[in-house]
Amino acid sequence: MEVLMRIVAILLITVYLAFASDPLVINAHVRMLPKIMALDTRLSSKTDTSKKIFAVVYDGYQKSEAQSIADAINKTHNGKVSTLLFSAISLSANELVDRKDIAFVYVVQKSNPKSLKKIAAWGVENSIPIFSYDVADLEYGILGSIAIERTSIIYISKKNLKEGKYHFDEALYQIARFVE
Amino acid sequence: MNYFRNARLSTKLFLSMLLVTSVIFVTITLVTFSIVRDLTLNSQKEKASLLIDTVNPTVSLSLFLGLNDLGEKLSTITHRDEVVALQILDTHGKILLNYRQHSPLKSSQMINVTENLVEPSSLKPIGSITLTYSGEEFTQTMNRFYTLYAWISISVFSILWLMILWINRLLLPITLIAHKVRNYKPGTKITFDLPYTQREFTHISHSFEVMQESVIKYSQEIESINKNLEMKIAEQTHKATRHLYYDTLTSLPNRIKLQEDLLEYPTNTVAILNIDDFKEINDFFGIDAGDWLLTQIAHWLNEMKFKPYRIGGG
């Protein structure tokens, strides 16, 4: 019985770890993604408002996680990166495609591939940079992601960069790692 | 100063050339040194600046994004031997990266270039990057410059040395002419055998030859005048001697001559002949008759092979 309980516990922990976000990665994303948003050289022409909207997009039942990330971003940056005023909010994928005031999108972990493709298409169409938690999402048309390896690595999809006609500060291209 | 004033012409020429050449050479050297040093230094600074410019955006963005792999980002320049040190500070002076590699160069031989790091979007300062660049190339360039100028100096002063030899040779005829003229004596003829033909020296030697001919001509004239004068003096001396030792009427030696001859020949016998009452003859027949008589007596005595003297009378 005791052995069985141990196995069940290990399985539960494994399942939890498989679905839970890595705090280290989340922390890096919270610190860096608003700054990457500030590197978008065409940011001011994309929305009319002076305060830009950083959307943390979720799919299904991840609203709380998206909201906590948005809160963490607002708390860390205090609504400002350099001279850029912004606000992080959480949105569902369906809500996102109806909005016209979004400057940057971050997709939380384990989103549905269908939703990811939808968000990516919307991003390409409106030239809004889409970053996601998982580097593997780049194959669904997501522009980029940040992974923690030996150091923090910014991954950018070359194909999606061209399609979306994104324009970032040149220095970003020097430090980013491009994937086909 | 007095030495220079009294120095030989060749020495003055050489010292003047040495002075002028030295001033020109030193001026050119200093100007060239300054230009080469500044150009080389600026070139090295430009290289260092270019290196910093290469990594500045990356480093700025890495600092901006909070990436910690600055060392990796800078590996493109830190592997270069010329990069001695690289330091990145934030705006509070905190050292974010301090790379340093061993270099045998002194700190004075290194070039430090500092640039500000700014945020990519707002250009707000976020730190500074200081690159210490090896000045070895600068030192090598300057050493090549010193070597080059050492050779140029040797060449220039060798040329100057050859020039002093040439000047000495050039002015040698003046020395020869001066030496011959110094030993010149009237009556002798000097010839100027110049080692080479140079118009100025030919003029000088020709002038001396013309002067020499004039001197010879005047010497001959003076000699002729002297001979005439000597003849006249001899004649006058003869006359004076006759007047002193001989009687003008009878042309017989007088009493002074007799005294000298007696002193010279003391063994001779002297006979004294006197004409008594000769005054009566002068008074009775006249002085001219007396003079004629004295002249005849003198003539007789001479014919008789006596050696007569007249010791009386005027």
Short mmCIF file of C-alpha atoms in Angstrom, two decimals:
data_model
loop_
_atom_site.label_atom_id
_atom_site.label_comp_id
_atom_site.label_asym_id
_atom_site.label_seq_id
_atom_site.Cartn_x
_atom_site.Cartn_y
_atom_site.Cartn_z
CA MET A 1 0.00 0.00 0.00
CA GLU A 2 2.78 2.30 0.99
CA VAL A 3 4.66 1.51 -2.20
CA LEU A 4 1.55 2.20 -4.25
CA MET A 5 1.10 5.57 -2.57
CA ARG A 6 4.68 6.48 -3.34
CA ILE A 7 4.18 5.61 -7.02
CA VAL A 8 1.01 7.68 -7.14
CA ALA A 9 2.80 10.60 -5.50
CA ILE A 10 5.68 10.41 -7.96
CA LEU A 11 3.22 10.30 -10.86
CA LEU A 12 1.36 13.33 -9.52
CA ILE A 13 4.61 15.28 -9.07
CA THR A 14 5.68 14.30 -12.59
CA VAL A 15 2.35 15.42 -14.01
CA TYR A 16 2.57 18.68 -12.07
CA LEU A 17 6.13 19.36 -13.21
CA ALA A 18 5.15 18.53 -16.79
CA PHE A 19 2.39 21.13 -16.78
CA ALA A 20 3.75 23.69 -14.35
CA SER A 21 5.68 26.69 -15.56
CA ASP A 22 9.32 26.98 -14.62
CA PRO A 23 9.55 30.00 -12.27
CA LEU A 24 13.05 30.76 -13.53
CA VAL A 25 11.82 30.93 -17.11
CA ILE A 26 8.75 32.92 -16.18
CA ASN A 27 10.89 35.32 -14.21
CA ALA A 28 13.20 35.84 -17.21
CA HIS A 29 10.20 36.40 -19.46
CA VAL A 30 8.70 38.87 -17.04
CA ARG A 31 11.94 40.84 -16.91
CA MET A 32 12.85 40.74 -20.59
CA LEU A 33 9.73 40.64 -22.76
CA PRO A 34 8.51 44.19 -22.04
CA LYS A 35 12.01 45.36 -22.91
CA ILE A 36 11.88 43.45 -26.19
CA MET A 37 8.56 45.17 -26.81
CA ALA A 38 10.38 48.50 -26.35
CA LEU A 39 12.84 47.45 -29.06
CA ASP A 40 10.08 47.38 -31.66
CA THR A 41 10.99 50.36 -33.79
CA ARG A 42 7.49 50.70 -35.27
CA LEU A 43 5.72 50.44 -31.96
CA SER A 44 4.46 54.01 -31.87
CA SER A 45 2.69 53.66 -35.23
CA LYS A 46 0.90 50.45 -34.31
CA THR A 47 -1.46 51.83 -31.68
CA ASP A 48 -2.90 55.27 -31.10
CA THR A 49 -2.68 55.22 -27.34
CA SER A 50 0.41 56.53 -25.58
CA LYS A 51 0.23 53.69 -23.08
CA LYS A 52 0.93 50.43 -24.84
CA ILE A 53 -0.84 47.18 -24.05
CA PHE A 54 1.20 44.08 -23.33
CA ALA A 55 -1.15 41.12 -23.71
CA VAL A 56 -0.57 37.89 -21.83
CA VAL A 57 -2.70 35.46 -23.80
CA TYR A 58 -4.07 32.19 -22.48
CA ASP A 59 -6.00 29.34 -23.87
CA GLY A 60 -8.66 27.36 -22.02
CA TYR A 61 -8.31 27.32 -18.23
CA GLN A 62 -5.05 29.24 -17.86
CA LYS A 63 -6.55 32.63 -17.14
CA SER A 64 -5.23 32.72 -13.58
CA GLU A 65 -1.73 31.89 -14.69
CA ALA A 66 -1.88 34.55 -17.44
CA GLN A 67 -3.19 37.10 -14.96
CA SER A 68 -0.44 36.30 -12.46
CA ILE A 69 2.16 36.80 -15.17
CA ALA A 70 0.57 40.10 -16.21
CA ASP A 71 0.56 41.21 -12.56
CA ALA A 72 4.19 40.20 -12.20
CA ILE A 73 5.11 42.23 -15.28
CA ASN A 74 3.26 45.29 -14.03
CA LYS A 75 4.85 44.92 -10.63
CA THR A 76 8.37 44.39 -11.97
CA HIS A 77 8.37 47.25 -14.44
CA ASN A 78 5.92 49.52 -12.70
CA GLY A 79 4.23 50.27 -16.03
CA LYS A 80 7.36 51.67 -17.65
CA VAL A 81 10.29 50.41 -19.72
CA SER A 82 12.76 53.16 -20.57
CA THR A 83 10.45 55.93 -21.72
CA LEU A 84 7.70 53.56 -22.83
CA LEU A 85 4.54 53.49 -20.76
CA PHE A 86 2.68 50.22 -20.90
CA SER A 87 0.27 48.01 -19.10
CA ALA A 88 0.15 44.20 -19.03
CA ILE A 89 -3.25 42.55 -19.20
CA SER A 90 -4.41 38.97 -19.59
CA LEU A 91 -6.59 38.07 -22.58
CA SER A 92 -7.95 34.89 -24.07
CA ALA A 93 -7.03 34.04 -27.64
CA ASN A 94 -10.54 34.90 -28.79
CA GLU A 95 -10.47 38.25 -27.03
CA LEU A 96 -7.10 39.05 -28.53
CA VAL A 97 -8.09 38.83 -32.18
CA ASP A 98 -10.82 41.40 -31.66
CA ARG A 99 -8.51 43.98 -30.10
CA LYS A 100 -6.79 46.75 -32.05
CA ASP A 101 -4.75 48.31 -29.26
CA ILE A 102 -2.34 45.47 -28.52
CA ALA A 103 1.40 46.22 -28.89
CA PHE A 104 2.94 42.91 -27.83
CA VAL A 105 1.67 39.42 -27.09
CA TYR A 106 2.98 36.75 -24.79
CA VAL A 107 1.37 33.32 -24.96
CA VAL A 108 1.43 31.27 -21.79
CA GLN A 109 2.54 27.64 -21.52
CA LYS A 110 0.73 24.67 -23.04
CA SER A 111 -1.60 26.50 -25.33
CA ASN A 112 -3.52 24.64 -27.92
CA PRO A 113 -1.70 24.41 -31.31
CA LYS A 114 -4.82 25.56 -33.02
CA SER A 115 -5.00 28.62 -30.82
CA LEU A 116 -1.31 29.23 -31.30
CA LYS A 117 -1.70 29.21 -35.07
CA LYS A 118 -4.63 31.57 -34.80
CA ILE A 119 -2.72 33.98 -32.57
CA ALA A 120 0.34 33.75 -34.81
CA ALA A 121 -1.71 34.50 -37.93
CA TRP A 122 -3.23 37.47 -36.20
CA GLY A 123 0.21 38.67 -35.19
CA VAL A 124 1.58 38.36 -38.72
CA GLU A 125 -1.44 40.13 -40.15
CA ASN A 126 -1.18 43.07 -37.74
CA SER A 127 2.61 42.96 -37.44
CA ILE A 128 2.31 42.48 -33.68
CA PRO A 129 5.23 40.53 -32.15
CA ILE A 130 4.09 37.26 -30.54
CA PHE A 131 6.35 35.55 -28.02
CA SER A 132 5.49 32.40 -26.17
CA TYR A 133 6.65 30.43 -23.16
CA ASP A 134 7.83 27.45 -25.16
CA VAL A 135 10.43 27.58 -27.94
CA ALA A 136 8.64 24.65 -29.58
CA ASP A 137 5.70 26.97 -30.30
CA LEU A 138 7.76 28.69 -32.97
CA GLU A 139 6.76 25.95 -35.40
CA TYR A 140 3.15 27.18 -35.18
CA GLY A 141 4.08 30.63 -36.44
CA ILE A 142 5.03 32.27 -33.15
CA LEU A 143 7.77 34.88 -33.61
CA GLY A 144 10.01 34.14 -30.66
CA SER A 145 10.67 32.83 -27.22
CA ILE A 146 13.26 33.02 -24.47
CA ALA A 147 14.85 29.86 -23.17
CA ILE A 148 17.10 29.40 -20.19
CA GLU A 149 20.10 27.33 -21.13
CA ARG A 150 23.55 28.21 -19.91
CA THR A 151 22.33 31.79 -20.13
CA SER A 152 19.11 33.37 -21.31
CA ILE A 153 18.76 32.83 -25.06
CA ILE A 154 16.34 34.73 -27.24
CA TYR A 155 15.03 32.57 -30.06
CA ILE A 156 13.47 34.21 -33.09
CA SER A 157 11.91 32.44 -36.05
CA LYS A 158 13.48 33.80 -39.19
CA LYS A 159 10.53 32.80 -41.32
CA ASN A 160 7.97 34.45 -39.04
CA LEU A 161 10.14 37.55 -38.72
CA LYS A 162 10.02 38.03 -42.49
CA GLU A 163 6.34 37.23 -42.82
CA GLY A 164 5.27 39.58 -40.06
CA LYS A 165 7.52 42.41 -41.32
CA TYR A 166 8.66 43.05 -37.79
CA HIS A 167 11.29 45.69 -37.18
CA PHE A 168 13.32 45.59 -34.02
CA ASP A 169 16.42 47.42 -32.92
CA GLU A 170 19.35 45.99 -34.93
CA ALA A 171 21.16 44.96 -31.74
CA LEU A 172 18.41 42.44 -30.99
CA TYR A 173 19.29 40.56 -34.15
CA GLN A 174 22.92 40.42 -32.97
CA ILE A 175 22.14 38.71 -29.69
CA ALA A 176 19.15 36.63 -30.77
CA ARG A 177 19.48 33.09 -32.02
CA PHE A 178 17.57 32.52 -35.22
CA VAL A 179 15.77 29.33 -36.00
CA GLU A 180 14.47 28.30 -39.40
CA MET B 1 81.82 84.58 -30.70
CA ASN B 2 85.36 85.85 -31.14
CA TYR B 3 86.41 82.38 -32.19
CA PHE B 4 83.73 82.39 -34.89
CA ARG B 5 84.72 85.90 -35.99
CA ASN B 6 88.38 84.90 -36.29
CA ALA B 7 87.68 81.44 -37.66
CA ARG B 8 88.67 80.30 -41.13
CA LEU B 9 86.25 80.82 -43.97
CA SER B 10 85.81 77.08 -44.43
CA THR B 11 85.05 76.72 -40.70
CA LYS B 12 82.52 79.55 -40.88
CA LEU B 13 80.91 78.01 -43.93
CA PHE B 14 80.78 74.61 -42.31
CA LEU B 15 79.42 75.92 -39.00
CA SER B 16 76.80 77.97 -40.84
CA MET B 17 75.74 74.97 -42.89
CA LEU B 18 75.75 72.78 -39.79
CA LEU B 19 73.58 75.28 -37.95
CA VAL B 20 71.12 75.73 -40.82
CA THR B 21 70.96 72.00 -41.54
CA SER B 22 70.52 71.16 -37.86
CA VAL B 23 67.72 73.69 -37.44
CA ILE B 24 65.94 72.44 -40.58
CA PHE B 25 66.55 68.80 -39.65
CA VAL B 26 65.39 69.21 -36.05
CA THR B 27 62.32 71.16 -37.15
CA ILE B 28 61.38 68.57 -39.78
CA THR B 29 62.06 65.76 -37.30
CA LEU B 30 59.89 67.31 -34.58
CA VAL B 31 57.05 68.08 -36.98
CA THR B 32 57.23 64.62 -38.55
CA PHE B 33 57.49 63.00 -35.13
CA SER B 34 54.44 64.88 -33.96
CA ILE B 35 52.45 63.97 -37.09
CA VAL B 36 53.49 60.31 -37.05
CA ARG B 37 52.85 59.99 -33.31
CA ASP B 38 49.42 61.63 -33.54
CA LEU B 39 48.45 59.69 -36.65
CA THR B 40 49.57 56.38 -35.19
CA LEU B 41 47.96 57.09 -31.84
CA ASN B 42 44.73 58.21 -33.49
CA SER B 43 44.82 55.17 -35.74
CA GLN B 44 45.16 52.91 -32.70
CA LYS B 45 42.40 54.80 -30.92
CA GLU B 46 40.23 54.44 -34.02
CA LYS B 47 40.84 50.70 -34.02
CA ALA B 48 39.96 50.49 -30.33
CA SER B 49 36.87 52.62 -30.93
CA LEU B 50 35.86 50.40 -33.83
CA LEU B 51 36.17 47.36 -31.61
CA ILE B 52 34.01 48.99 -28.96
CA ASP B 53 31.52 50.12 -31.61
CA THR B 54 31.27 46.52 -32.76
CA VAL B 55 30.13 45.27 -29.38
CA ASN B 56 28.52 48.39 -27.96
CA PRO B 57 24.97 47.72 -29.25
CA THR B 58 25.11 44.09 -28.16
CA VAL B 59 26.46 44.96 -24.74
CA SER B 60 23.96 47.78 -24.35
CA LEU B 61 21.10 45.52 -25.28
CA SER B 62 22.36 42.73 -23.05
CA LEU B 63 22.56 45.15 -20.14
CA PHE B 64 19.16 46.52 -21.04
CA LEU B 65 17.62 43.06 -21.14
CA GLY B 66 19.50 41.95 -18.07
CA LEU B 67 21.40 39.16 -19.81
CA ASN B 68 24.36 37.90 -17.85
CA ASP B 69 26.47 36.44 -20.64
CA LEU B 70 28.49 39.60 -21.35
CA GLY B 71 31.71 37.61 -21.45
CA GLU B 72 30.36 35.46 -24.27
CA LYS B 73 29.04 38.49 -26.14
CA LEU B 74 32.46 40.11 -25.92
CA SER B 75 34.41 37.02 -26.89
CA THR B 76 34.61 38.35 -30.45
CA ILE B 77 37.00 41.05 -29.29
CA THR B 78 38.49 39.66 -26.10
CA HIS B 79 40.24 36.84 -27.97
CA ARG B 80 42.28 39.44 -29.83
CA ASP B 81 45.84 39.91 -28.58
CA GLU B 82 45.53 43.69 -28.88
CA VAL B 83 42.75 43.82 -26.31
CA VAL B 84 44.56 43.96 -22.98
CA ALA B 85 41.59 44.73 -20.77
CA LEU B 86 37.89 45.37 -20.98
CA GLN B 87 35.77 46.76 -18.21
CA ILE B 88 32.05 47.40 -18.10
CA LEU B 89 30.57 49.56 -15.38
CA ASP B 90 26.99 50.46 -14.69
CA THR B 91 25.90 54.02 -14.03
CA HIS B 92 26.70 53.61 -10.32
CA GLY B 93 30.27 52.56 -11.02
CA LYS B 94 29.64 48.91 -10.21
CA ILE B 95 31.88 46.59 -12.19
CA LEU B 96 29.76 44.30 -14.37
CA LEU B 97 32.63 42.78 -16.31
CA ASN B 98 36.35 42.99 -15.75
CA TYR B 99 38.33 41.14 -18.37
CA ARG B 100 42.12 41.37 -18.32
CA GLN B 101 44.84 39.40 -20.02
CA HIS B 102 48.54 39.42 -19.27
CA SER B 103 50.55 41.93 -21.22
CA PRO B 104 54.25 42.72 -20.91
CA LEU B 105 53.56 46.34 -21.90
CA LYS B 106 53.67 49.18 -19.41
CA SER B 107 50.49 51.08 -18.68
CA SER B 108 51.95 54.10 -20.47
CA GLN B 109 52.13 52.00 -23.64
CA MET B 110 48.42 51.20 -23.59
CA ILE B 111 45.53 53.12 -25.03
CA ASN B 112 42.29 53.46 -23.08
CA VAL B 113 39.07 54.20 -24.91
CA THR B 114 35.82 54.65 -23.05
CA GLU B 115 32.33 54.81 -24.49
CA ASN B 116 28.97 55.21 -22.88
CA LEU B 117 26.43 52.42 -23.04
CA VAL B 118 22.89 53.58 -23.66
CA GLU B 119 19.48 51.96 -23.71
CA PRO B 120 18.60 50.99 -27.29
CA SER B 121 15.21 52.67 -27.31
CA SER B 122 15.56 55.73 -25.09
CA LEU B 123 19.33 56.33 -25.38
CA LYS B 124 19.42 56.73 -21.62
CA PRO B 125 22.92 56.01 -20.19
CA ILE B 126 23.10 52.60 -18.56
CA GLY B 127 26.84 52.28 -18.08
CA SER B 128 30.19 52.57 -19.74
CA ILE B 129 32.64 50.29 -21.48
CA THR B 130 36.39 50.86 -21.27
CA LEU B 131 38.71 49.08 -23.65
CA THR B 132 42.43 48.99 -22.93
CA TYR B 133 44.14 48.53 -26.26
CA SER B 134 47.69 47.38 -26.66
CA GLY B 135 50.00 50.16 -27.79
CA GLU B 136 52.51 47.63 -29.13
CA GLU B 137 51.83 48.57 -32.73
CA PHE B 138 52.20 52.22 -31.79
CA THR B 139 55.50 51.45 -30.04
CA GLN B 140 56.68 49.43 -33.05
CA THR B 141 55.73 52.21 -35.45
CA MET B 142 57.54 54.77 -33.31
CA ASN B 143 60.59 52.50 -33.09
CA ARG B 144 60.59 52.18 -36.87
CA PHE B 145 60.34 55.97 -37.04
CA TYR B 146 63.30 56.38 -34.67
CA THR B 147 65.37 53.88 -36.67
CA LEU B 148 64.51 55.65 -39.90
CA TYR B 149 65.48 59.03 -38.47
CA ALA B 150 68.68 57.62 -37.03
CA TRP B 151 69.66 56.52 -40.54
CA ILE B 152 68.57 59.84 -42.00
CA SER B 153 70.65 61.64 -39.33
CA ILE B 154 73.69 59.54 -40.17
CA SER B 155 73.16 60.25 -43.87
CA VAL B 156 72.68 63.98 -43.37
CA PHE B 157 75.74 64.35 -41.17
CA SER B 158 77.80 62.17 -43.50
CA ILE B 159 76.81 64.50 -46.32
CA LEU B 160 77.79 67.45 -44.13
CA TRP B 161 81.15 65.82 -43.46
CA LEU B 162 81.68 65.30 -47.17
CA MET B 163 80.70 68.91 -47.71
CA ILE B 164 83.32 70.19 -45.31
CA LEU B 165 85.92 68.15 -47.21
CA TRP B 166 84.61 69.59 -50.44
CA ILE B 167 84.65 73.14 -49.03
CA ASN B 168 88.22 72.66 -47.84
CA ARG B 169 89.21 71.47 -51.29
CA LEU B 170 87.26 74.30 -52.87
CA LEU B 171 89.06 76.91 -50.77
CA LEU B 172 92.49 75.27 -51.10
CA PRO B 173 93.60 77.67 -53.91
CA ILE B 174 93.04 80.63 -51.55
CA THR B 175 95.37 79.02 -49.02
CA LEU B 176 97.96 78.35 -51.74
CA ILE B 177 97.73 81.89 -53.08
CA ALA B 178 97.97 83.33 -49.54
CA HIS B 179 101.01 81.17 -48.78
CA LYS B 180 102.83 82.20 -51.98
CA VAL B 181 101.98 85.88 -51.57
CA ARG B 182 103.14 85.79 -47.93
CA ASN B 183 106.57 84.51 -49.02
CA TYR B 184 106.85 86.91 -51.94
CA LYS B 185 110.02 89.01 -52.21
CA PRO B 186 110.51 91.80 -54.76
CA GLY B 187 112.70 90.67 -57.57
CA THR B 188 111.43 87.13 -57.55
CA LYS B 189 108.63 85.90 -59.73
CA ILE B 190 105.97 83.64 -58.30
CA THR B 191 103.66 81.39 -60.25
CA PHE B 192 100.31 80.11 -59.01
CA ASP B 193 99.88 76.45 -59.78
CA LEU B 194 96.23 76.04 -58.84
CA PRO B 195 94.93 72.48 -58.36
CA TYR B 196 91.87 73.24 -60.50
CA THR B 197 90.53 76.02 -62.65
CA GLN B 198 87.90 78.19 -61.07
CA ARG B 199 87.05 81.58 -62.54
CA GLU B 200 87.24 83.46 -59.21
CA PHE B 201 90.61 81.99 -58.28
CA THR B 202 91.95 82.57 -61.81
CA HIS B 203 90.94 86.22 -61.43
CA ILE B 204 92.73 86.46 -58.10
CA SER B 205 95.91 84.82 -59.42
CA HIS B 206 95.80 86.96 -62.54
CA SER B 207 95.44 90.09 -60.42
CA PHE B 208 98.41 89.02 -58.33
CA GLU B 209 100.45 88.40 -61.48
CA VAL B 210 99.57 91.85 -62.85
CA MET B 211 100.50 93.37 -59.50
CA GLN B 212 103.72 91.36 -59.53
CA GLU B 213 104.65 92.73 -62.97
CA SER B 214 103.99 96.27 -61.75
CA VAL B 215 106.15 95.66 -58.71
CA ILE B 216 108.97 94.32 -60.91
CA LYS B 217 108.68 97.32 -63.23
CA TYR B 218 108.79 99.76 -60.33
CA SER B 219 111.66 97.85 -58.76
CA GLN B 220 113.65 98.16 -61.97
CA GLU B 221 112.95 101.87 -62.15
CA ILE B 222 113.98 102.34 -58.54
CA GLU B 223 117.13 100.32 -59.14
CA SER B 224 118.06 102.52 -62.10
CA ILE B 225 117.46 105.66 -60.06
CA ASN B 226 119.56 104.19 -57.26
CA LYS B 227 122.45 103.50 -59.65
CA ASN B 228 122.39 107.06 -60.95
CA LEU B 229 122.29 108.35 -57.44
CA GLU B 230 125.17 106.12 -56.45
CA MET B 231 127.25 107.37 -59.42
CA LYS B 232 126.51 110.93 -58.56
CA ILE B 233 127.33 110.34 -54.92
CA ALA B 234 130.59 108.66 -55.94
CA GLU B 235 131.43 111.57 -58.17
CA GLN B 236 130.66 114.06 -55.47
CA THR B 237 132.59 111.99 -52.97
CA HIS B 238 135.55 111.93 -55.36
CA LYS B 239 135.32 115.68 -55.77
CA ALA B 240 135.09 116.22 -52.06
CA THR B 241 138.04 113.93 -51.50
CA ARG B 242 140.16 115.79 -54.09
CA HIS B 243 139.14 119.04 -52.56
CA LEU B 244 140.13 117.74 -49.16
CA TYR B 245 143.44 116.10 -50.13
CA TYR B 246 144.60 118.02 -53.24
CA ASP B 247 145.59 121.55 -53.97
CA THR B 248 143.21 123.07 -56.47
CA LEU B 249 145.89 125.21 -58.18
CA THR B 250 148.71 122.77 -58.70
CA SER B 251 146.70 119.53 -58.33
CA LEU B 252 149.41 118.35 -55.91
CA PRO B 253 148.47 116.43 -52.71
CA ASN B 254 148.12 118.83 -49.81
CA ARG B 255 149.36 118.85 -46.25
CA ILE B 256 146.45 116.61 -44.97
CA LYS B 257 147.33 114.00 -47.57
CA LEU B 258 151.01 114.24 -46.57
CA GLN B 259 150.11 113.67 -42.92
CA GLU B 260 148.01 110.60 -43.75
CA ASP B 261 150.68 109.21 -46.10
CA LEU B 262 153.34 109.69 -43.45
CA LEU B 263 151.19 107.82 -40.99
CA GLU B 264 150.72 105.10 -43.54
CA TYR B 265 154.31 104.93 -44.76
CA PRO B 266 156.40 106.18 -41.80
CA THR B 267 159.82 105.15 -43.24
CA ASN B 268 159.80 107.62 -46.20
CA THR B 269 162.10 110.57 -46.39
CA VAL B 270 160.57 113.98 -46.73
CA ALA B 271 162.31 116.99 -48.30
CA ILE B 272 160.76 120.38 -47.86
CA LEU B 273 161.17 122.88 -50.73
CA ASN B 274 160.41 126.51 -50.05
CA ILE B 275 160.39 129.40 -52.55
CA ASP B 276 161.75 132.52 -50.78
CA ASP B 277 160.13 135.88 -51.28
CA PHE B 278 157.42 134.41 -53.45
CA LYS B 279 155.21 137.25 -52.33
CA GLU B 280 157.42 139.61 -54.29
CA ILE B 281 156.65 137.69 -57.47
CA ASN B 282 152.92 138.00 -56.84
CA ASP B 283 153.24 141.63 -56.06
CA PHE B 284 155.59 142.42 -58.95
CA PHE B 285 154.22 140.16 -61.74
CA GLY B 286 150.67 139.59 -60.49
CA ILE B 287 148.87 136.65 -58.87
CA ASP B 288 148.30 134.93 -62.16
CA ALA B 289 152.03 134.86 -62.83
CA GLY B 290 152.59 133.49 -59.31
CA ASP B 291 149.97 130.84 -59.89
CA TRP B 292 151.52 129.90 -63.28
CA LEU B 293 154.94 129.62 -61.64
CA LEU B 294 153.61 127.35 -58.89
CA THR B 295 151.92 125.20 -61.52
CA GLN B 296 155.16 124.90 -63.52
CA ILE B 297 157.16 124.01 -60.44
CA ALA B 298 154.65 121.31 -59.61
CA HIS B 299 154.89 120.02 -63.16
CA TRP B 300 158.70 119.91 -62.99
CA LEU B 301 158.67 118.07 -59.73
CA ASN B 302 156.27 115.51 -61.13
CA GLU B 303 158.42 115.03 -64.19
CA MET B 304 161.45 114.45 -62.00
CA LYS B 305 159.59 111.48 -60.53
CA PHE B 306 159.36 113.05 -57.10
CA LYS B 307 156.17 112.70 -55.21
CA PRO B 308 155.56 116.32 -54.43
CA TYR B 309 153.03 117.78 -51.97
CA ARG B 310 152.01 121.40 -51.51
CA ILE B 311 151.86 122.15 -47.82
CA GLY B 312 151.49 125.88 -47.99
CA GLY B 313 149.17 128.28 -49.82
CA GLY B 314 145.44 128.14 -50.19
#
